[in-house]
């Protein structure tokens, strides 16, 4: 049992990060209906912005983290204004193609400036382990849960209670009706992209802390896609739950299933997609997806 | 208050939908805009409220002036700020939001407390108050129509554009909703431009009417005069002269010429 938990908890911590990236996904999808393929690369860019600020420019780490979130927000708004705003009203497929282009441009930029080297953040967390219910957990995993929870609750409260959040959800339901009520749809699209980038950058910093800062983080960020689809494309809570499910099961599969047979060696990386297929077979909208409302 | 000077509206740069429409809405009045399917009534409303742009439509000629300000080149949210709110055809609620969230989605950006506005809307539509925490997608048709009108009221409009509030509702409900609309007009001094296919209803509620066909205004006048017009009677109100012998020629109404198309 102890051993199981010591496998599961780091898995869930990584899952919380997937959940954050998934949250970024949902933010954009809900508000503008765009499936942003580049989401994983934002994780990568976020982790490197924080690296550059904290190591290369020597800014204290927590300040660097806040700056990273802020800069990513502005970056998201910029991308929306420059690349996506002209595409409003164009076919969804073209818009998705643009996000694929963003994916490749961002990953190439990181490759050009930083290469394929591994980097580390300064040690900003205590290295000794914390005892929780008899299990020793590395502080960095706890930190993952805390930061993920803070960002998630922030986004959730924003959508539930603020006028801007409600207006954003109204855009998701009926953009033109929202416009007819004076909602500034274009501005809120920008806000959605900004928030999404900020949340993803936060996830990037966490991933960089748990693992290392390197080129491959973008592809790890892409595991958010199964998390999103398991959770349901429109549900913020679903994104988080989906992330936790994927992260937890992935870790457990990697430790317990992989040794069973030589054919299962790579099961850890495939397992999220297996879960994805199983969930979709039973619940085509994902676990918490919005279904079309039909009145009887 | 609102003046449309012979506006033309084109969709996608090729489809000329409105061919020179001139309409005036006086302060605090109720004006009816009648016409059959495809006459251009909804397009007229969207031209006023700025919603054409998201459908690749544009006002290509003429001007729309509200309180002396030219609005035909403004964005929808700016026009709402000036005090014109459109209630679109077909009860376009935000179906995954609760009733109250639907109302609040329309209530931001201008000053004034949201709670006071909510109370005002609930006083006109007491039913909505009971349903405030229900997901609006499950409301009945009548309740949804009340919700979209209430949602527009949250913006405290000076001019309300109502597009077919009677669509698909039982006659009793239509009466109730039009009654409330009249009360809003009197109490809040909100001017109303009412689009209706149901001409009887439209003429009953308003004081002045315009009849549209094929993107043009073919007839306008005070309601009494319109009601007395032979063509309006026959083609829109479904009344024929009683006691006259009918020939087959009269029954085949499409062979008859409307005087205004001469």
Coordinates of C-alpha atoms in Angstrom, one line a residue:
Chain A
X1 CA 0.0 0.0 0.0
X2 CA 2.7 2.4 1.0
X3 CA 4.6 1.6 -2.1
X4 CA 1.5 2.1 -4.2
X5 CA 0.8 5.5 -2.7
X6 CA 4.4 6.5 -3.3
X7 CA 3.9 5.8 -6.9
X8 CA 0.4 7.3 -7.1
X9 CA 1.1 10.6 -5.5
X10 CA 3.9 11.8 -7.8
X11 CA 1.6 10.6 -10.6
X12 CA -1.2 12.7 -9.4
X13 CA 1.1 15.7 -9.0
X14 CA 2.0 15.4 -12.6
X15 CA -1.7 14.8 -13.3
X16 CA -2.5 18.1 -11.7
X17 CA -0.1 19.7 -14.1
X18 CA -1.8 18.0 -17.1
X19 CA -5.0 19.3 -15.6
X20 CA -3.7 22.8 -15.7
X21 CA -2.7 22.5 -19.3
X22 CA -6.1 21.0 -20.0
X23 CA -7.7 24.0 -18.2
X24 CA -5.9 26.3 -20.7
X25 CA -7.3 24.2 -23.5
X26 CA -10.8 24.4 -22.2
X27 CA -10.6 28.1 -21.7
X28 CA -9.9 28.7 -25.3
X29 CA -12.2 26.1 -26.6
X30 CA -15.2 27.3 -24.5
X31 CA -14.8 30.9 -25.4
X32 CA -13.8 30.8 -29.1
X33 CA -14.5 27.2 -30.2
X34 CA -10.8 26.8 -31.3
X35 CA -9.0 23.6 -30.5
X36 CA -5.6 25.0 -29.7
X37 CA -3.0 22.4 -30.8
X38 CA -0.1 24.7 -29.7
X39 CA -1.2 24.4 -26.0
X40 CA 1.7 22.0 -25.2
X41 CA 4.2 24.4 -26.7
X42 CA 3.0 27.2 -24.4
X43 CA 4.0 25.0 -21.5
X44 CA 7.5 24.8 -23.0
X45 CA 7.7 28.5 -23.6
X46 CA 6.4 29.3 -20.1
X47 CA 9.1 27.1 -18.5
X48 CA 11.8 28.8 -20.6
X49 CA 10.6 32.3 -19.9
X50 CA 10.8 31.5 -16.2
X51 CA 14.3 30.0 -16.6
X52 CA 15.5 33.0 -18.5
X53 CA 14.2 35.4 -15.9
X54 CA 15.4 33.5 -12.9
X55 CA 18.8 32.1 -14.0
X56 CA 20.0 34.3 -16.8
X57 CA 18.6 37.6 -15.5
X58 CA 19.0 36.7 -11.8
X59 CA 15.5 37.7 -10.7
X60 CA 14.3 36.0 -7.4
X61 CA 12.4 32.9 -8.3
X62 CA 8.9 33.7 -7.0
X63 CA 9.0 37.1 -8.6
X64 CA 10.1 35.4 -11.8
X65 CA 7.2 33.1 -11.6
X66 CA 4.7 36.0 -11.3
X67 CA 6.4 37.8 -14.2
X68 CA 6.2 34.6 -16.3
X69 CA 2.4 34.4 -15.7
X70 CA 2.0 38.1 -16.6
X71 CA 4.2 37.9 -19.7
X72 CA 2.4 34.8 -20.9
X73 CA -0.9 36.6 -20.5
X74 CA 0.3 39.4 -22.7
X75 CA 1.8 36.9 -25.1
X76 CA -1.6 35.2 -25.4
X77 CA -3.4 38.4 -26.0
X78 CA -0.9 39.3 -28.7
X79 CA -1.2 36.0 -30.5
X80 CA -5.0 36.3 -30.4
X81 CA -4.9 39.8 -31.8
X82 CA -2.3 39.3 -34.5
X83 CA -3.0 35.7 -35.7
X84 CA -6.5 34.7 -34.7
X85 CA -8.6 37.8 -34.8
X86 CA -8.3 38.1 -38.6
X87 CA -9.5 34.5 -38.8
X88 CA -12.9 35.2 -37.1
X89 CA -15.7 33.8 -39.3
X90 CA -13.3 31.5 -41.3
X91 CA -13.7 27.8 -41.2
X92 CA -12.7 26.1 -38.0
X93 CA -10.2 23.9 -39.8
X94 CA -8.2 26.9 -41.1
X95 CA -8.0 28.2 -37.5
X96 CA -6.8 24.9 -36.2
X97 CA -4.1 24.9 -39.0
X98 CA -2.9 28.3 -37.6
X99 CA -2.5 26.8 -34.2
X100 CA -0.5 24.0 -35.7
X101 CA 1.7 26.6 -37.3
X102 CA 2.1 28.3 -33.9
X103 CA 3.0 24.9 -32.4
X104 CA 5.9 24.5 -34.8
X105 CA 7.1 28.1 -34.7
X106 CA 7.3 28.1 -30.9
X107 CA 9.1 24.8 -30.7
X108 CA 11.6 25.8 -33.3
X109 CA 12.2 29.1 -31.5
X110 CA 13.0 27.3 -28.3
X111 CA 15.3 25.0 -30.2
X112 CA 17.1 27.9 -31.8
X113 CA 17.7 29.8 -28.6
X114 CA 18.2 27.0 -26.1
X115 CA 19.0 23.9 -28.0
X116 CA 18.2 20.4 -26.7
X117 CA 20.1 20.9 -23.4
X118 CA 18.6 20.2 -20.0
X119 CA 18.4 23.1 -17.6
X120 CA 17.4 23.4 -14.0
X121 CA 15.7 26.1 -12.0
X122 CA 17.5 27.3 -8.8
X123 CA 16.4 25.2 -5.9
X124 CA 13.6 27.3 -4.5
X125 CA 11.8 24.6 -2.5
X126 CA 13.2 22.8 0.6
X127 CA 14.7 19.5 -0.5
X128 CA 13.7 17.5 2.6
X129 CA 10.6 15.3 2.3
X130 CA 7.3 16.1 4.0
X131 CA 5.5 13.4 6.0
X132 CA 1.8 13.2 5.1
X133 CA -0.1 10.3 6.7
X134 CA 3.1 8.3 7.1
X135 CA 4.3 8.7 3.6
X136 CA 7.3 10.8 2.7
X137 CA 6.4 13.1 -0.2
X138 CA 8.9 15.4 -1.9
X139 CA 8.0 19.0 -1.4
X140 CA 8.0 19.7 -5.1
X141 CA 4.9 17.4 -5.5
X142 CA 3.0 19.2 -2.8
X143 CA 3.9 22.5 -4.4
X144 CA 2.4 21.1 -7.7
X145 CA -0.9 20.4 -5.9
X146 CA -0.9 23.8 -4.2
X147 CA -0.1 25.9 -7.2
X148 CA -2.5 23.9 -9.5
X149 CA -5.3 24.2 -6.9
X150 CA -4.7 28.0 -6.6
X151 CA -4.8 28.6 -10.4
X152 CA -7.7 26.3 -10.8
X153 CA -9.8 27.8 -8.1
X154 CA -9.0 31.3 -9.4
X155 CA -10.2 30.4 -12.9
X156 CA -13.2 28.6 -11.5
X157 CA -14.3 31.6 -9.4
X158 CA -13.7 33.9 -12.3
X159 CA -16.1 32.0 -14.5
X160 CA -18.8 31.5 -11.9
X161 CA -19.0 34.8 -10.2
X162 CA -17.5 37.7 -12.2
X163 CA -19.4 39.5 -14.9
X164 CA -16.6 39.0 -17.3
X165 CA -16.6 35.3 -16.6
X166 CA -20.3 34.9 -17.1
X167 CA -20.0 37.0 -20.3
X168 CA -17.4 34.6 -21.5
X169 CA -19.6 31.6 -20.8
X170 CA -22.4 33.3 -22.7
X171 CA -20.1 33.7 -25.7
X172 CA -19.6 29.9 -25.6
X173 CA -23.3 29.3 -25.8
X174 CA -24.3 31.9 -28.4
X175 CA -21.8 34.4 -29.6
X176 CA -24.2 36.6 -31.5
X177 CA -26.7 36.8 -28.7
X178 CA -23.9 37.8 -26.4
X179 CA -22.9 40.5 -28.9
X180 CA -26.5 41.8 -29.0
X181 CA -26.3 42.4 -25.3
X182 CA -23.2 44.5 -25.7
X183 CA -20.6 42.0 -24.7
X184 CA -17.4 43.0 -26.4
X185 CA -16.7 39.6 -27.9
X186 CA -13.4 40.4 -29.5
X187 CA -11.9 41.7 -26.3
X188 CA -13.0 38.7 -24.3
X189 CA -11.5 36.3 -26.9
X190 CA -8.2 38.1 -26.2
X191 CA -8.7 37.7 -22.4
X192 CA -9.4 34.0 -22.9
X193 CA -6.2 33.4 -24.8
X194 CA -4.3 35.5 -22.3
X195 CA -5.6 33.5 -19.3
X196 CA -5.0 30.2 -21.1
X197 CA -1.4 31.1 -21.9
X198 CA -0.8 32.2 -18.3
X199 CA -2.3 29.0 -16.9
X200 CA -0.2 26.9 -19.3
X201 CA 2.9 28.8 -18.4
X202 CA 2.2 28.1 -14.8
X203 CA 2.0 24.4 -15.7
X204 CA 5.3 24.8 -17.6
X205 CA 7.1 26.1 -14.5
X206 CA 5.7 23.2 -12.4
X207 CA 6.8 20.6 -15.0
X208 CA 10.3 22.3 -15.1
X209 CA 10.4 22.0 -11.3
X210 CA 9.3 18.3 -11.1
X211 CA 11.4 17.2 -14.1
X212 CA 13.9 19.5 -15.8
X213 CA 13.5 22.4 -18.2
X214 CA 14.1 21.0 -21.7
X215 CA 12.8 20.9 -25.2
X216 CA 10.6 17.8 -24.6
X217 CA 8.3 19.5 -22.2
X218 CA 6.1 20.6 -25.1
X219 CA 5.3 17.0 -25.9
X220 CA 4.5 16.2 -22.3
X221 CA 2.2 19.2 -22.3
X222 CA 0.4 17.5 -25.2
X223 CA -0.8 14.8 -22.8
X224 CA -3.3 17.4 -21.8
X225 CA -5.3 16.4 -24.9
X226 CA -6.4 13.0 -23.5
X227 CA -7.0 14.8 -20.2
X228 CA -9.3 17.3 -21.8
X229 CA -11.2 14.7 -23.8
X230 CA -11.6 12.4 -20.8
X231 CA -12.9 15.3 -18.7
X232 CA -15.2 16.8 -21.4
X233 CA -14.2 19.6 -23.7
X234 CA -16.3 22.3 -22.1
X235 CA -15.8 21.6 -18.4
X236 CA -13.2 23.3 -16.2
X237 CA -13.7 20.8 -13.4
X238 CA -13.6 18.0 -15.9
X239 CA -10.2 19.2 -17.2
X240 CA -8.7 19.0 -13.7
X241 CA -10.3 15.6 -12.9
X242 CA -9.2 14.3 -16.4
X243 CA -5.7 15.5 -15.7
X244 CA -5.6 13.7 -12.3
X245 CA -7.0 10.5 -13.8
X246 CA -4.5 10.5 -16.6
X247 CA -1.5 11.4 -14.5
X248 CA -2.4 8.9 -11.7
X249 CA -3.2 5.9 -14.0
X250 CA -0.2 6.7 -16.2
X251 CA 2.2 6.5 -13.2
X252 CA 0.6 3.3 -11.9
X253 CA 0.7 1.7 -15.3
X254 CA 4.3 2.6 -15.8
X255 CA 5.3 0.9 -12.5
X256 CA 3.0 -2.1 -12.3
X257 CA 2.1 -3.0 -15.9
X258 CA 5.4 -2.3 -17.6
X259 CA 7.4 -5.1 -15.9
X260 CA 4.7 -7.7 -16.7
X261 CA 5.9 -8.3 -20.3
X262 CA 8.6 -7.0 -22.5
X263 CA 5.8 -5.8 -24.9
X264 CA 4.5 -3.5 -22.2
X265 CA 7.7 -1.6 -21.9
X266 CA 6.4 1.7 -23.2
X267 CA 2.9 1.3 -21.7
X268 CA 3.3 4.5 -19.6
X269 CA 3.2 6.8 -22.7
X270 CA 0.4 4.9 -24.4
X271 CA -1.8 4.4 -21.4
X272 CA -3.4 7.9 -21.5
X273 CA -4.7 7.2 -24.9
X274 CA -6.1 3.8 -23.9
X275 CA -8.0 5.5 -21.1
X276 CA -9.1 8.1 -23.6
X277 CA -10.6 5.4 -25.9
X278 CA -12.3 3.6 -23.1
X279 CA -13.9 6.7 -21.7
X280 CA -15.1 7.8 -25.1
X281 CA -16.7 4.4 -25.7
X282 CA -18.8 4.8 -22.6
X283 CA -19.3 8.6 -22.4
X284 CA -18.9 10.2 -25.8
X285 CA -19.1 13.7 -24.3
X286 CA -16.3 12.9 -21.8
X287 CA -17.0 12.6 -18.1
X288 CA -18.2 16.1 -17.6
X289 CA -18.8 17.4 -21.1
X290 CA -21.8 19.6 -21.9
X291 CA -24.5 17.8 -23.8
X292 CA -26.8 19.5 -26.1
X293 CA -29.9 20.4 -24.1
X294 CA -33.1 18.9 -25.6
X295 CA -36.3 20.0 -24.0
X296 CA -39.1 17.4 -24.0
Chain B
X1 CA -34.9 59.5 -31.9
X2 CA -33.9 56.9 -34.5
X3 CA -33.8 57.7 -38.2
X4 CA -32.9 55.3 -41.0
X5 CA -32.2 57.3 -44.2
X6 CA -32.7 55.1 -47.2
X7 CA -30.2 52.4 -46.2
X8 CA -29.0 49.6 -48.4
X9 CA -27.6 46.4 -46.9
X10 CA -25.5 44.0 -48.8
X11 CA -24.5 40.5 -47.7
X12 CA -21.1 39.1 -48.7
X13 CA -20.6 42.0 -51.2
X14 CA -23.2 40.6 -53.6
X15 CA -26.6 40.1 -52.1
X16 CA -28.6 43.3 -51.9
X17 CA -31.2 42.6 -49.2
X18 CA -32.4 46.1 -48.2
X19 CA -33.0 48.4 -51.1
X20 CA -33.3 51.9 -49.6
X21 CA -35.3 51.7 -46.3
X22 CA -36.4 54.8 -44.5
X23 CA -37.8 54.4 -41.0
X24 CA -38.3 56.7 -38.1
X25 CA -38.8 55.8 -34.4
X26 CA -40.0 58.6 -32.2
X27 CA -39.0 58.9 -28.5
X28 CA -41.1 56.5 -26.4
X29 CA -43.2 55.2 -29.4
X30 CA -44.0 51.7 -30.4
X31 CA -43.5 51.2 -34.1
X32 CA -44.4 48.0 -36.0
X33 CA -42.5 46.6 -38.9
X34 CA -44.6 44.1 -40.8
X35 CA -43.9 41.8 -43.7
X36 CA -43.7 38.2 -44.8
X37 CA -40.8 35.9 -44.8
X38 CA -37.7 37.3 -46.4
X39 CA -39.0 40.8 -46.6
X40 CA -35.9 42.1 -44.8
X41 CA -37.3 42.9 -41.4
X42 CA -34.7 41.1 -39.3
X43 CA -32.0 42.5 -41.5
X44 CA -33.2 46.0 -40.8
X45 CA -33.0 45.3 -37.1
X46 CA -29.5 43.9 -37.4
X47 CA -28.4 46.9 -39.4
X48 CA -29.5 49.1 -36.6
X49 CA -27.9 47.0 -33.8
X50 CA -24.7 46.4 -35.6
X51 CA -25.0 42.6 -35.7
X52 CA -24.7 42.5 -39.5
X53 CA -20.9 42.5 -39.3
X54 CA -20.6 39.0 -37.9
X55 CA -22.7 37.8 -40.8
X56 CA -20.6 39.5 -43.4
X57 CA -23.3 42.0 -44.1
X58 CA -22.8 45.8 -44.3
X59 CA -24.7 49.0 -44.7
X60 CA -23.5 50.1 -48.1
X61 CA -25.6 53.2 -48.6
X62 CA -27.6 55.6 -46.6
X63 CA -27.2 56.3 -42.9
X64 CA -28.6 55.3 -39.5
X65 CA -28.8 58.1 -36.9
X66 CA -29.6 57.7 -33.3
X67 CA -29.9 60.9 -31.2
X68 CA -27.9 62.8 -33.8
X69 CA -25.0 60.3 -33.7
X70 CA -24.3 58.2 -36.8
X71 CA -24.2 54.6 -35.8
X72 CA -24.2 52.5 -39.0
X73 CA -20.4 52.1 -38.8
X74 CA -20.2 51.3 -35.0
X75 CA -19.7 47.9 -33.4
X76 CA -22.5 46.1 -31.7
X77 CA -21.2 46.7 -28.2
X78 CA -20.9 50.5 -28.8
X79 CA -24.4 50.7 -30.1
X80 CA -25.6 48.9 -26.9
X81 CA -23.8 51.4 -24.9
X82 CA -25.7 54.2 -26.7
X83 CA -29.0 52.5 -25.6
X84 CA -30.2 50.3 -28.4
X85 CA -30.7 46.6 -27.6
X86 CA -31.9 44.0 -29.9
X87 CA -33.9 40.9 -28.8
X88 CA -33.1 38.4 -31.6
X89 CA -35.6 36.1 -33.2
X90 CA -36.0 32.6 -31.9
X91 CA -35.3 32.9 -28.1
X92 CA -31.5 32.8 -28.2
X93 CA -30.9 32.1 -24.5
X94 CA -27.5 31.0 -23.2
X95 CA -28.8 27.5 -22.5
X96 CA -26.1 26.2 -20.2
X97 CA -26.3 29.3 -17.9
X98 CA -28.9 29.7 -15.2
X99 CA -31.7 32.2 -15.5
X100 CA -30.0 34.7 -13.3
X101 CA -26.6 34.2 -15.1
X102 CA -28.4 34.9 -18.4
X103 CA -29.6 38.2 -17.0
X104 CA -26.2 39.1 -15.6
X105 CA -24.5 38.3 -18.9
X106 CA -26.3 41.4 -20.2
X107 CA -25.8 43.5 -17.1
X108 CA -22.2 44.5 -17.1
X109 CA -20.1 47.4 -18.4
X110 CA -22.5 50.2 -17.4
X111 CA -22.9 51.7 -14.0
X112 CA -25.7 51.0 -11.6
X113 CA -26.2 48.1 -9.3
X114 CA -26.9 44.7 -10.8
X115 CA -29.3 43.8 -8.0
X116 CA -31.5 46.8 -8.6
X117 CA -31.7 45.9 -12.3
X118 CA -32.5 42.3 -11.4
X119 CA -35.3 43.4 -9.2
X120 CA -36.7 45.6 -12.0
X121 CA -36.7 42.6 -14.4
X122 CA -38.2 40.3 -11.9
X123 CA -41.0 42.8 -11.2
X124 CA -42.0 42.6 -14.9
X125 CA -41.5 38.8 -15.1
X126 CA -42.3 37.4 -11.6
X127 CA -42.1 33.9 -13.1
X128 CA -38.4 34.3 -13.8
X129 CA -37.6 35.0 -10.1
X130 CA -38.8 31.5 -9.2
X131 CA -36.6 30.0 -11.9
X132 CA -33.6 32.1 -11.1
X133 CA -31.2 29.2 -10.4
X134 CA -32.5 26.8 -13.0
X135 CA -30.5 26.0 -16.1
X136 CA -32.2 28.1 -18.7
X137 CA -32.1 25.5 -21.4
X138 CA -34.8 23.6 -19.6
X139 CA -37.3 26.6 -19.4
X140 CA -40.5 26.5 -21.4
X141 CA -40.8 28.5 -24.6
X142 CA -42.7 31.3 -23.0
X143 CA -40.3 31.5 -20.1
X144 CA -37.4 31.7 -22.5
X145 CA -39.0 34.5 -24.4
X146 CA -39.5 36.4 -21.2
X147 CA -35.9 35.7 -20.3
X148 CA -34.5 37.2 -23.5
X149 CA -36.7 40.3 -23.1
X150 CA -35.7 40.6 -19.5
X151 CA -32.0 40.1 -20.4
X152 CA -32.3 43.1 -22.8
X153 CA -34.0 45.2 -20.1
X154 CA -30.9 44.7 -17.9
X155 CA -29.2 47.1 -20.2
X156 CA -31.8 49.7 -19.5
X157 CA -32.3 50.4 -23.3
X158 CA -33.8 53.6 -24.6
X159 CA -34.8 51.7 -27.7
X160 CA -35.7 48.0 -27.7
X161 CA -35.7 46.1 -31.0
X162 CA -38.0 43.1 -30.7
X163 CA -37.8 40.5 -33.4
X164 CA -40.9 38.2 -33.5
X165 CA -41.6 37.8 -29.9
X166 CA -44.7 35.8 -30.8
X167 CA -42.8 33.1 -32.7
X168 CA -44.0 29.6 -31.8
X169 CA -45.9 30.6 -28.6
X170 CA -49.5 29.9 -27.6
X171 CA -51.9 32.9 -28.2
X172 CA -52.5 33.4 -24.5
X173 CA -48.7 33.7 -23.8
X174 CA -48.3 36.0 -26.7
X175 CA -51.0 38.3 -25.3
X176 CA -49.3 38.2 -21.9
X177 CA -45.8 39.0 -23.3
X178 CA -47.1 41.8 -25.5
X179 CA -49.0 43.2 -22.5
X180 CA -45.7 43.3 -20.6
X181 CA -43.9 44.9 -23.5
X182 CA -46.5 47.7 -23.5
X183 CA -46.0 48.2 -19.8
X184 CA -42.3 48.5 -20.3
X185 CA -42.9 51.0 -22.9
X186 CA -45.1 53.1 -20.6
X187 CA -43.2 52.7 -17.3
X188 CA -39.6 52.9 -18.6
X189 CA -40.3 55.2 -21.5
X190 CA -38.5 52.7 -23.7
X191 CA -39.2 53.1 -27.4
X192 CA -39.9 49.8 -29.2
X193 CA -39.4 48.7 -32.8
X194 CA -41.5 45.6 -33.1
X195 CA -41.0 43.2 -36.0
X196 CA -43.9 40.8 -36.6
X197 CA -45.1 38.4 -39.2
X198 CA -48.3 38.3 -37.3
X199 CA -49.8 41.6 -38.6
X200 CA -52.9 41.5 -36.4
X201 CA -50.7 41.4 -33.3
X202 CA -48.2 43.9 -34.6
X203 CA -50.9 46.5 -35.4
X204 CA -52.7 45.9 -32.1
X205 CA -49.6 46.8 -30.1
X206 CA -48.3 49.8 -32.0
X207 CA -49.2 53.3 -33.0
X208 CA -47.5 53.5 -36.4
X209 CA -46.5 50.8 -38.8
X210 CA -44.3 50.1 -41.8
X211 CA -45.0 47.3 -44.3
X212 CA -42.0 45.8 -46.0
X213 CA -41.7 43.7 -49.1
X214 CA -38.6 42.5 -51.0
X215 CA -36.3 44.8 -49.1
X216 CA -38.4 47.9 -49.5
X217 CA -41.0 49.8 -47.4
X218 CA -44.1 49.6 -49.6
X219 CA -46.5 51.3 -47.2
X220 CA -46.5 53.2 -43.9
X221 CA -48.8 55.1 -41.8
X222 CA -50.6 55.4 -38.5
X223 CA -52.1 52.0 -37.4
X224 CA -55.7 53.1 -38.0
X225 CA -54.9 54.0 -41.6
X226 CA -53.1 50.7 -42.2
X227 CA -55.9 48.7 -40.7
X228 CA -58.3 50.4 -43.1
X229 CA -56.1 49.8 -46.1
X230 CA -57.7 47.2 -48.5
X231 CA -54.4 45.5 -49.3
X232 CA -53.2 45.2 -45.8
X233 CA -56.6 43.8 -44.9
X234 CA -56.5 41.2 -47.6
X235 CA -52.9 40.2 -47.6
X236 CA -51.8 40.6 -44.0
X237 CA -55.0 40.5 -41.9
X238 CA -56.7 37.8 -43.9
X239 CA -60.0 39.8 -44.1
X240 CA -62.0 39.9 -47.3
X241 CA -65.0 42.0 -48.1
X242 CA -68.0 40.3 -46.5
X243 CA -71.2 39.6 -48.5
X244 CA -69.7 39.9 -51.9
X245 CA -69.9 37.1 -54.4
X246 CA -66.5 35.6 -54.8
X247 CA -65.1 34.6 -58.1
X248 CA -62.4 32.1 -58.6
X249 CA -60.2 35.0 -59.6
X250 CA -60.4 36.4 -56.1
X251 CA -59.6 33.0 -54.5
X252 CA -56.4 32.7 -56.6
X253 CA -55.1 35.7 -54.6
X254 CA -51.7 35.5 -56.2
X255 CA -53.1 36.6 -59.5
X256 CA -54.3 39.8 -57.9
X257 CA -52.1 42.7 -58.0
X258 CA -51.2 44.6 -54.9
X259 CA -51.7 48.3 -55.6
X260 CA -48.4 49.3 -54.1
X261 CA -46.3 47.2 -56.4
X262 CA -47.7 48.9 -59.5

